[in-house]
XYZ file of C-alpha atoms in Angstrom:
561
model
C 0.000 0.000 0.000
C 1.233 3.465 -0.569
C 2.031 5.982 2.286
C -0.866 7.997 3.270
C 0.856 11.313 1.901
C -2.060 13.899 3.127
C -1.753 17.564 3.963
C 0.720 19.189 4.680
C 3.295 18.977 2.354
C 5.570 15.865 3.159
C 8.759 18.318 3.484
C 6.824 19.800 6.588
C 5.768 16.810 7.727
C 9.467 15.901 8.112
C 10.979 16.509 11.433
C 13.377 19.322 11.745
C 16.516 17.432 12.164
C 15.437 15.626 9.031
C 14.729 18.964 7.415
C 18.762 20.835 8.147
C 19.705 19.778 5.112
C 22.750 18.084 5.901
C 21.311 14.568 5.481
C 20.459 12.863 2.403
C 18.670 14.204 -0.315
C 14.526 12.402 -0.535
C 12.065 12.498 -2.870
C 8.745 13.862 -2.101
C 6.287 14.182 -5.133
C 3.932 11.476 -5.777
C 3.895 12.863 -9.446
C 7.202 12.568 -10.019
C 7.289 8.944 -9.049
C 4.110 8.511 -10.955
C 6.049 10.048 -14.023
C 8.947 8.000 -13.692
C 7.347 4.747 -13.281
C 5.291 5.386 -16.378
C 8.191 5.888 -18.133
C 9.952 3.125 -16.800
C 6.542 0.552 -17.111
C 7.301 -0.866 -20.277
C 10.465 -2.302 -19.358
C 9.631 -3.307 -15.632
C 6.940 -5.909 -16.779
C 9.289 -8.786 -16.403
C 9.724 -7.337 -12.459
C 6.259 -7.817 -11.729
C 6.458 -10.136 -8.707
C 9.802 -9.420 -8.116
C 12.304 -9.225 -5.056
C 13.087 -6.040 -4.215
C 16.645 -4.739 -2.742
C 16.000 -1.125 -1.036
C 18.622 0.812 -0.163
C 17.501 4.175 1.458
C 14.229 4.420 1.225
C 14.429 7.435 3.556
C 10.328 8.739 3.833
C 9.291 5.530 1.705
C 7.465 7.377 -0.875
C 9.235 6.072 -3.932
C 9.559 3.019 -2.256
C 5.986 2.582 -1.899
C 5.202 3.850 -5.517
C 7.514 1.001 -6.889
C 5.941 -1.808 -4.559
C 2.585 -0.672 -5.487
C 3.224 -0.914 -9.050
C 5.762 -3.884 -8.920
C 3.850 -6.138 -6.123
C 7.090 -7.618 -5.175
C 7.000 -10.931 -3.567
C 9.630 -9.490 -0.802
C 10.879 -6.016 -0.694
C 13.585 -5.368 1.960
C 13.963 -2.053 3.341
C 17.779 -1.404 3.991
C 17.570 1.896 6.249
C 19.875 2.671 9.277
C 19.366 5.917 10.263
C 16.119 5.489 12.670
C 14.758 8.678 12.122
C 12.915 7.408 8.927
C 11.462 4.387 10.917
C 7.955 6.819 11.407
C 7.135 7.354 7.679
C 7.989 3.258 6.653
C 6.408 1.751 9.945
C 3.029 2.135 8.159
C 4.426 -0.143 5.103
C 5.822 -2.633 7.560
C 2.584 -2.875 10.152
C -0.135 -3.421 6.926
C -1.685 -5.946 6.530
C -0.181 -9.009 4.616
C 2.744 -6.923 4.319
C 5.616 -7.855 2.165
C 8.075 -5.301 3.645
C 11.037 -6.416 5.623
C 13.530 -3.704 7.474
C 16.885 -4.244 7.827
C 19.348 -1.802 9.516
C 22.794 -3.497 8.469
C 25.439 -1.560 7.196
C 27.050 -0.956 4.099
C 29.690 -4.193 4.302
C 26.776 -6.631 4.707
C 24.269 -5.385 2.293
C 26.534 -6.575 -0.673
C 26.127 -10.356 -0.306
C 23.463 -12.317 -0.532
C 24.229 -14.950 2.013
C 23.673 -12.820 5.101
C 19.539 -12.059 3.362
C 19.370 -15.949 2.601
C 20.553 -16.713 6.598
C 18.368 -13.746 7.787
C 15.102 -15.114 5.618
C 14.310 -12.214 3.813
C 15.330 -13.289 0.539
C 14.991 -17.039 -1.175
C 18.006 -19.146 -2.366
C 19.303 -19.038 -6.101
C 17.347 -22.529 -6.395
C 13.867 -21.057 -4.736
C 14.225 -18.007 -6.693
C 14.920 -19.786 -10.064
C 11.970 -21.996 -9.537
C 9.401 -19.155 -8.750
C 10.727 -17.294 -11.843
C 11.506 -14.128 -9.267
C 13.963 -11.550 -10.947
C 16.099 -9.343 -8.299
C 15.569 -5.490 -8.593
C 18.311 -3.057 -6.376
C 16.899 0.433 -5.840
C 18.896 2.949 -4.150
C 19.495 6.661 -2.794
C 22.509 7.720 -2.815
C 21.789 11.721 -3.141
C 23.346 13.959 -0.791
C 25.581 11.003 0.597
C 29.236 11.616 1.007
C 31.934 8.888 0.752
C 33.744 7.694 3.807
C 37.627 8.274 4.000
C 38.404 5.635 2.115
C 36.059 5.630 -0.442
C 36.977 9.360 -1.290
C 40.046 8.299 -3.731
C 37.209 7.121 -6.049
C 34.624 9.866 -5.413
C 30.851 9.979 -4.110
C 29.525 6.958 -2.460
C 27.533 7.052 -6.152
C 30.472 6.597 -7.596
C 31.686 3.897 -5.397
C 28.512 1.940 -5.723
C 28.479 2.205 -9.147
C 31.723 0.730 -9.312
C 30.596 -2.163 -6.995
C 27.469 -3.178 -9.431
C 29.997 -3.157 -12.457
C 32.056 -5.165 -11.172
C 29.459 -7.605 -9.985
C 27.994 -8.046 -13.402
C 31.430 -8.372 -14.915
C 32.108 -11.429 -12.351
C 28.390 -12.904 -11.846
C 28.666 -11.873 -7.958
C 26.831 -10.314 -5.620
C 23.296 -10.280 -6.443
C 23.643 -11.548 -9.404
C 24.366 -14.882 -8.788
C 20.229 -15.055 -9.229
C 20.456 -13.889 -12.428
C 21.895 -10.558 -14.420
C 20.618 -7.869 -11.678
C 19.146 -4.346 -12.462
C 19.570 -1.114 -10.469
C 17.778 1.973 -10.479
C 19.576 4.436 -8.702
C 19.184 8.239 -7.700
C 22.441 10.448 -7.779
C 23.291 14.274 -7.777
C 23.038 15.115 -10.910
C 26.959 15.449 -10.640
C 27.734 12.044 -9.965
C 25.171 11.033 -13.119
C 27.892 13.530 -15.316
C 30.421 10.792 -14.783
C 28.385 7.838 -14.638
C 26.146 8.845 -18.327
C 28.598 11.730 -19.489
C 27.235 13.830 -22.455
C 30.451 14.734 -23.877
C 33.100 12.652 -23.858
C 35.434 15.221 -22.278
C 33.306 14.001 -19.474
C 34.058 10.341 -19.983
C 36.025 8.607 -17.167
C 36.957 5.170 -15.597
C 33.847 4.798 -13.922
C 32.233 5.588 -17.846
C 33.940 2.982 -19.040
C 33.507 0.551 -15.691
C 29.790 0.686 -16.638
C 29.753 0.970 -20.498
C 31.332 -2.805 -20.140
C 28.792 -4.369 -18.379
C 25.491 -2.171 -18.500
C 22.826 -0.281 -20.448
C 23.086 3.120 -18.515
C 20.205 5.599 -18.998
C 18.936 8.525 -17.277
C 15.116 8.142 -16.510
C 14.833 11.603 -14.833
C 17.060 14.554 -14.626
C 17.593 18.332 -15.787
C 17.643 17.441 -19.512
C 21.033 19.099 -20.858
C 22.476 20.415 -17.424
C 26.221 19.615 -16.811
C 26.744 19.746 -21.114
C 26.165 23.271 -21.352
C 27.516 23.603 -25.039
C 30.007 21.107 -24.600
C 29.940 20.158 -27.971
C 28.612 21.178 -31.300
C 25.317 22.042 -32.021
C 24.600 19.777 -35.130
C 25.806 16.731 -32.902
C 23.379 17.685 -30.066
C 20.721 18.308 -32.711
C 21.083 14.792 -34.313
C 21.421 13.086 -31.023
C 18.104 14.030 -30.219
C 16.200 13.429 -33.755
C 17.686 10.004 -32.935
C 16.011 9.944 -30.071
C 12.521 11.197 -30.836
C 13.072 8.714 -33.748
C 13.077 6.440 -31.044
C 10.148 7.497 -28.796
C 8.340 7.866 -32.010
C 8.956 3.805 -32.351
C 8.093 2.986 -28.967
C 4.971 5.243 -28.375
C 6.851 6.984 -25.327
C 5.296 10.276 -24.788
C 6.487 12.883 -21.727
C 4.467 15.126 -20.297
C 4.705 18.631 -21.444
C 5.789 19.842 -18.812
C 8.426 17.093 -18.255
C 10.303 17.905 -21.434
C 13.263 19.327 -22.655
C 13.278 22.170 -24.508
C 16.070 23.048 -26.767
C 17.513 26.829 -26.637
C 15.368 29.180 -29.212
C 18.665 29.877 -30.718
C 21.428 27.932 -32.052
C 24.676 28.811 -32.998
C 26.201 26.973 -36.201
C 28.021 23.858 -36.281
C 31.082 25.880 -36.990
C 30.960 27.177 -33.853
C 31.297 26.829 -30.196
C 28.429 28.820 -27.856
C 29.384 29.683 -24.579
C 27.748 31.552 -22.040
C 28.270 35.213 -23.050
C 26.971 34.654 -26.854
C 23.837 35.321 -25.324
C 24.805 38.437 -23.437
C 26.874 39.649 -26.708
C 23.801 39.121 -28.589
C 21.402 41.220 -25.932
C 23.949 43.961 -25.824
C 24.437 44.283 -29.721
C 20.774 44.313 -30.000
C 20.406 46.570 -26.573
C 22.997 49.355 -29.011
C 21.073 48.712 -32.262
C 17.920 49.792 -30.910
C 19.444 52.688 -29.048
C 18.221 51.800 -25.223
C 21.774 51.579 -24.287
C 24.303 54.722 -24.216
C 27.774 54.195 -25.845
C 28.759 57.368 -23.702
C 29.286 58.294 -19.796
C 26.579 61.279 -19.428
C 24.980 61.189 -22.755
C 21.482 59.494 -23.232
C 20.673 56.637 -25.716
C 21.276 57.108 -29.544
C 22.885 56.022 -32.399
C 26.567 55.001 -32.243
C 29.091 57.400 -32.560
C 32.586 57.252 -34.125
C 34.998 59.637 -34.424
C 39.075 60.215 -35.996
C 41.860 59.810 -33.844
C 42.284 62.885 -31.466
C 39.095 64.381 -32.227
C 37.202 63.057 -29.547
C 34.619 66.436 -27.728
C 35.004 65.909 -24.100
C 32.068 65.590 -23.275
C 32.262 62.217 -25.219
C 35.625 61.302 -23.075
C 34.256 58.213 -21.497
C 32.373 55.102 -22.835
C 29.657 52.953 -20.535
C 30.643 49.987 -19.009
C 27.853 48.097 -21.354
C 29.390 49.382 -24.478
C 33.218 48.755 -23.314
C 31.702 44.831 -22.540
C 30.286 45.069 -26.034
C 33.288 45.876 -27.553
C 35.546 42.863 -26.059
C 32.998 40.460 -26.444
C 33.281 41.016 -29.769
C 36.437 41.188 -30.609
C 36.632 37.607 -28.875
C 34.358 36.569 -30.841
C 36.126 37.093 -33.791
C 39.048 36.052 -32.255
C 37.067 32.783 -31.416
C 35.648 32.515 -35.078
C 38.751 32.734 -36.465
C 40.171 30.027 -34.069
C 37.219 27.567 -34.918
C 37.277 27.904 -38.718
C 41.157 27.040 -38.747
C 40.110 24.452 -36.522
C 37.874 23.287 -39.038
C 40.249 22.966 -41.472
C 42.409 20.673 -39.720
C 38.944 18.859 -39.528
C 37.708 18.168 -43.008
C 41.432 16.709 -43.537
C 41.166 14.768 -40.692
C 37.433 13.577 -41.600
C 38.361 12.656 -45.311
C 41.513 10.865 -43.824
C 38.730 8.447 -42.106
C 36.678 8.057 -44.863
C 39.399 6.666 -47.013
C 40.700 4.515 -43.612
C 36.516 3.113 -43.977
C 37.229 2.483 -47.561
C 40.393 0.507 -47.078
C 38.124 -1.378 -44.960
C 34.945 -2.121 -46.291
C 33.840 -5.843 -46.493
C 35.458 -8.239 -49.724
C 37.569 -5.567 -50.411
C 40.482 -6.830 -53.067
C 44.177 -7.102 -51.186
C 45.621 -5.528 -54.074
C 43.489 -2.422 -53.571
C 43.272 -2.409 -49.930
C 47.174 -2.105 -50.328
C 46.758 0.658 -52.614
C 44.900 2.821 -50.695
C 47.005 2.038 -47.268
C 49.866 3.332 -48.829
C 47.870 7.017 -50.388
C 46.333 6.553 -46.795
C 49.821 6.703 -44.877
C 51.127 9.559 -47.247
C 47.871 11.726 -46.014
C 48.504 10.832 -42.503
C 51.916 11.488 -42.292
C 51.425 15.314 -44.087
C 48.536 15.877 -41.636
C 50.379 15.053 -38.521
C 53.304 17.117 -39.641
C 50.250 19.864 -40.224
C 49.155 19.675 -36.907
C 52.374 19.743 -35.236
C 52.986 23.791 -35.565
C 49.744 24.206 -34.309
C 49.370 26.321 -30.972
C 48.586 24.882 -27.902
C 44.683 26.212 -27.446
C 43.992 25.604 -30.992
C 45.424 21.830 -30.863
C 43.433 21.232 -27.536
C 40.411 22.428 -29.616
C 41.134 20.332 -32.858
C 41.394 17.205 -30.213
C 38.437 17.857 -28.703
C 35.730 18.535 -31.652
C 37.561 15.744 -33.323
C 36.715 13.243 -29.931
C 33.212 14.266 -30.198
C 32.740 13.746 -33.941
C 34.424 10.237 -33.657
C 32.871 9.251 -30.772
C 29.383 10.209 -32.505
C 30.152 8.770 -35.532
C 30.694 5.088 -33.722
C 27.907 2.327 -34.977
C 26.837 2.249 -32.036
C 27.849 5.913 -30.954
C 30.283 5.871 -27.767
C 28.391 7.775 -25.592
C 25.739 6.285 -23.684
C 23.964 9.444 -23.730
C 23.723 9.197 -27.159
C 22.201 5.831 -27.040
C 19.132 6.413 -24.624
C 15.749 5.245 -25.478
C 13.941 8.400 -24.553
C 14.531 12.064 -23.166
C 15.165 12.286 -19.333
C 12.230 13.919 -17.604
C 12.336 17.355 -16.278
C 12.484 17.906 -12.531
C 11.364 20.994 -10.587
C 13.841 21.805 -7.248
C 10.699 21.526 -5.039
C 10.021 17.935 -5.957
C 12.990 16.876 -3.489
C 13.987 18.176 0.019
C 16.324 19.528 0.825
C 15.006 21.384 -2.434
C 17.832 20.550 -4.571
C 18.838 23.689 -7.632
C 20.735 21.001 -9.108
C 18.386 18.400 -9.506
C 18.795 14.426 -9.072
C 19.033 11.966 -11.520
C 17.235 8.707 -11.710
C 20.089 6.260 -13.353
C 18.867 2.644 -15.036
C 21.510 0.263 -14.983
C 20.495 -2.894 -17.177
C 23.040 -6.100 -16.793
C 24.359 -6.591 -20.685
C 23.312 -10.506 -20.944
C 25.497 -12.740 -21.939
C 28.334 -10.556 -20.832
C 29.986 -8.822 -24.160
C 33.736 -9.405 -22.052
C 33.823 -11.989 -20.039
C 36.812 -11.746 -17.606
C 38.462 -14.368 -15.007
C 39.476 -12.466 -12.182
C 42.776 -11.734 -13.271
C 41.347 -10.181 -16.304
C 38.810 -8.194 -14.549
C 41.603 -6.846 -11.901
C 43.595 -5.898 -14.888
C 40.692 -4.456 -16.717
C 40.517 -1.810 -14.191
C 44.359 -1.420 -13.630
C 44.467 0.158 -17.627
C 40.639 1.571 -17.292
C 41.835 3.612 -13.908
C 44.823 4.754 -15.880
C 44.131 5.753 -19.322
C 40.923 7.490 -17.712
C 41.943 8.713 -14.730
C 44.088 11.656 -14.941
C 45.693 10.812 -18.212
C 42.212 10.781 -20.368
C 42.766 13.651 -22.223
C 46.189 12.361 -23.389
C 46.721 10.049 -26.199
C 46.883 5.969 -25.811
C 51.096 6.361 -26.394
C 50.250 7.216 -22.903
C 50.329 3.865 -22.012
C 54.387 4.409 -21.944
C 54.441 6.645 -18.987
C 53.261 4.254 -16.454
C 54.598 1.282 -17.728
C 57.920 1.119 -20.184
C 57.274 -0.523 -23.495
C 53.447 -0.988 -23.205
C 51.981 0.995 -26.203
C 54.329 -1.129 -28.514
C 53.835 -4.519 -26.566
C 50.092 -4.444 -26.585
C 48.335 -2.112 -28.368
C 49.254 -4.305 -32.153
C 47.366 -6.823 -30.025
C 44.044 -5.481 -30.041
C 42.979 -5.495 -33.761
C 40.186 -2.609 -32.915
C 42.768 0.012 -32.238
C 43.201 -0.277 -36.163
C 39.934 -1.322 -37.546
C 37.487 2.120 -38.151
C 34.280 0.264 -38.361
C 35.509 -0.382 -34.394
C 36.271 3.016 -33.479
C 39.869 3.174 -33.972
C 42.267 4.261 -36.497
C 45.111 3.453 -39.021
C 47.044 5.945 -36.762
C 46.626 4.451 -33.592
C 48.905 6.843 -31.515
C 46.026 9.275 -32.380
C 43.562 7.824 -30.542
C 42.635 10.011 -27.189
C 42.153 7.510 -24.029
C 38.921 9.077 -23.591
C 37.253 7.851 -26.329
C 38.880 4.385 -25.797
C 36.111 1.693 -26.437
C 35.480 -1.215 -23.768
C 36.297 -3.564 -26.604
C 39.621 -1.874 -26.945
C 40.108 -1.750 -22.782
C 39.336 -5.214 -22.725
C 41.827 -6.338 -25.092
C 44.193 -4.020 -23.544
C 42.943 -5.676 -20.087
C 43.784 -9.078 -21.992
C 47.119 -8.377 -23.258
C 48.252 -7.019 -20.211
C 47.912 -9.882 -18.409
C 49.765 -12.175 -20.697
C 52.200 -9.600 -20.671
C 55.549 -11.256 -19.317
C 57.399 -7.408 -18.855
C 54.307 -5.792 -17.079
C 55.786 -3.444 -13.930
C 55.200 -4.513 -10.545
C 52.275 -4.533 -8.553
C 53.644 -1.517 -6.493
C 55.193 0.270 -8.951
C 54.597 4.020 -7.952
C 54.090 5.560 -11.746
C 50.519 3.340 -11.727
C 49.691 5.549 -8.211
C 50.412 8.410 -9.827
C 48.416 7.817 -13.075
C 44.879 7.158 -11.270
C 44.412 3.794 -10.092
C 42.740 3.537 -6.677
C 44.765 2.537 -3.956
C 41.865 0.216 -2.870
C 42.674 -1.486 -6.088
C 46.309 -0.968 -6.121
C 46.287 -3.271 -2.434
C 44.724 -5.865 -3.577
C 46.323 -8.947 -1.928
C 50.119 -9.229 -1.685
C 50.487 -9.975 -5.246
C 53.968 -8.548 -6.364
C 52.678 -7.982 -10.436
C 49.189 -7.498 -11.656
């Protein structure tokens, strides 16, 4: 049965120590679970009589929303902190109720054993039999990792980690079966889990890209990728997805949508946050309601010759000064961009003629042909790029990482693979009331596993993955030198998608960024690594310094990874 939610407002019905905003962030409106839920219906049919795994249900009211809809056979209410007891009492004291609290802390609730011993949950046999799948739901808003989770980040982020790493092994959980989570997060730990740029993407991207489907049910629709990259990708990105919706009859409410900006900028360009204010000021001047001059009242715009200037005209606004230097950056800018874009057209028909020397039943004698005309271009392009400046290369990489990235069958990005639009949230739909919003993230187990990994594997897995995307993921994959000797030679010829375009990579490997690394090509890196016989030791302190945790880092007493 749902909470009986009646007047007031559940954030005053909240006692004040609940209310100081230091504690975790809960969610309050019915309609917002209501929305998100009908969103989420289609594919929750299969959970229908389900066991439920509840981690912070806090006031209970998405909790209740979920069981109402899901009718769980068992849905066990992880919640420590006692001063939520009063709002889920009423779920566990109903009638017939299938609610079970548990108050353990955050070392037991990862294994199943302790729920089997504690009777709360069935056995991997029982559960098999009664055709029961396992759902996790969680609340991790607002929650800040202990001391030694903060090498890795928010307790989000940790968590995260933890359900990757499950799925990659068949632990945990899902022992019963490949295990979904749905999981609410500041909508700054979602940026890292579902980035929408890849100069975003990190090693806890690329933890979850191996193993999950990651989606964003609700959040604040294109916060956190404020015009981080161009428009016409953004644009296309989301035809793709109303394509999609379109498909699948998903409709939002009005009110729950994203709306894009009334103006766009063109794909040649980059908006940032003062086009807008250059724009309002040029057009503030144009129709004289701003003055160009200290003392003088609106008009048209003056000029005059060198040394000619009446004193009573001495002194330009403020507003007209900021008009001025916004744009001559913007020219500045324009200029940049368009060189930029140079550098990109070569670079773009470089990979269309890498596709061609590609394609399927291609003749040898061809494919040779246009390797060689293919090495010639990349060899004059790289010397090209090489007298660039430093802001303009930095620029080149970056548009160049988001086209490629895009241009992946399927595209990198996770973001750019969702089913549907994220729905819109208001602040007052969470208390504390939260300017930033929360995310609701989906993570769906990939079954079978695309990489399956022994444990070796897996440990090396994220020994390169915390590396190449920790620190170093704007760098390029000859990276792989600086934290161990001799590694970009040894393995990367070992992982055939570094090379093969219809896989992401390039002819040119050593132009590959690390962010934009695909899990295929970190799992044969993961592979190759661990058949490598030269590999530094376990405790060598250049893999420290590069970004693995050092929770990972002392694992066991091994002296080589």
């Amino acid at each position: 049965m749902p909470l009986p939610y009646a007047k007031p407002p559940l954030s005053q019905q909240l006692p004040k120590h609940l209310r100081s905003g230091k504690l975790r962030t809960d969610i309050i409106s019915p309609r917002l679970c209501d929305d998100a839920i009908q969103r989420l219906a289609p594919s929750l049919a299969p959970y229908v009589g389900c066991t439920i795994i509840d981690e912070n249900p806090g006031v209970g009211l998405w909790s209740s929303k979920l069981h109402e809809f899901l009718k769980p056979r068992r849905h066990v209410l992880l919640e420590r902190d006692k001063r939520y007891l009063p709002f889920l009492q009423p779920l566990l004291n109903a009638p017939g109720s299938r609610y079970k609290h548990l108050d353990w802390g955050y070392e037991t609730i990862r294994h199943p054993d302790a729920y089997v011993k504690e009777g709360v949950i069935p056995t991997v046999q029982e559960a098999k039999a009664e055709g029961s799948l396992m759902l996790i739901v969680a609340n991790y808003a607002g929650q800040k990792a202990s001391k030694l989770e903060r090498d890795i980040g928010s307790r989000a982020h940790l968590k995260a980690i933890d359900f990757a790493h499950a799925a990659r092994q068949s632990e945990a959980f899902n022992v019963y079966g490949p295990t979904r989570v749905l999981m609410w997060a500041s909508d700054t730990d979602r940026k890292y889990m579902i980035p929408k740029a890849t100069i975003d993407r990190n090693k806890i991207a690329a933890y979850l890209e191996a193993s999950f489907h990651v989606e964003q049910i609700v959040g604040g629709g294109n916060k956190g990728n404020q015009k981080s990259r161009e428009d016409a990708i953004e644009l296309e990105s989301r035809r793709r997805v109303a394509e999609r919706m379109a498909n699948e009859g998903i409709v939002l409410p009005p009110d729950r949508r994203f709306v894009l900006e009334d103006v766009l900028c063109n794909s040649s360009t980059i908006s940032r946050s003062w086009h807008r204010e250059l724009e309002e000021l040029e057009e503030g001047f144009k129709s004289q309601k701003l003055s160009q001059f200290e003392g003088q009242p609106p008009g048209p715009l003056i000029s005059f010759a060198a040394g000619r200037r009446p004193k009573q005209y001495s002194e330009t606004t403020p507003e007209y000064k900021r008009w001025r230097k916004l744009d001559n950056v913007l020219k500045g800018e324009n200029k940049q961009i368009e060189k930029v874009n140079q550098y990109l057209r070569r670079q773009d028909e470089i990979d269309q003629l890498d596709l061609e020397a590609h394609r399927d039943g291609i003749d040898p004698n061809t494919q040779a042909e246009l390797l060689t005309e293919l090495d010639a271009k990349i060899k004059v392009y790289k010397d090209a790029i090489s007298i660039l400046r430093e802001k303009e290369r930095f620029r080149l990489n970056c548009m160049d990482d988001e086209r490629r990235a895009f241009a992946m069958d399927p595209p990198l990005l996770m973001w750019d693979r969702r089913t549907a639009e994220p729905l819109l949230t208001q602040p007052d739909e969470f208390w504390p009331s939260y300017n930033e919003g929360l995310s609701l993230v989906d993570f769906q187990t990939i079954d079978p596993q695309p990489f399956p990994m022994t444990d070796e594997q897996s440990f090396c897995f994220d020994i390169v993955t915390a590396n190449l995307l920790g620190i170093s993921a704007s760098s390029d994959i000859k990276s792989l030198g600086k934290w161990a000797p001799g590694a970009f030679e040894a393995l990367v010829p070992q992982v055939p998608a570094f090379t093969d375009p219809r896989k992401g990579g390039r002819r040119d490997a050593e132009s590959i960024r690390n962010r934009t690394l695909t899990p295929e090509m970190l799992y044969g890196l993961a592979i190759a690594w661990d058949k490598w016989l030269f590999k530094p030791l376990f405790s060598s302190p250049g893999m420290t310094q590069s970004g693995a945790e050092p929770m990972q880092l002392r694992r066991g007493a091994r002296q080589s990874v």
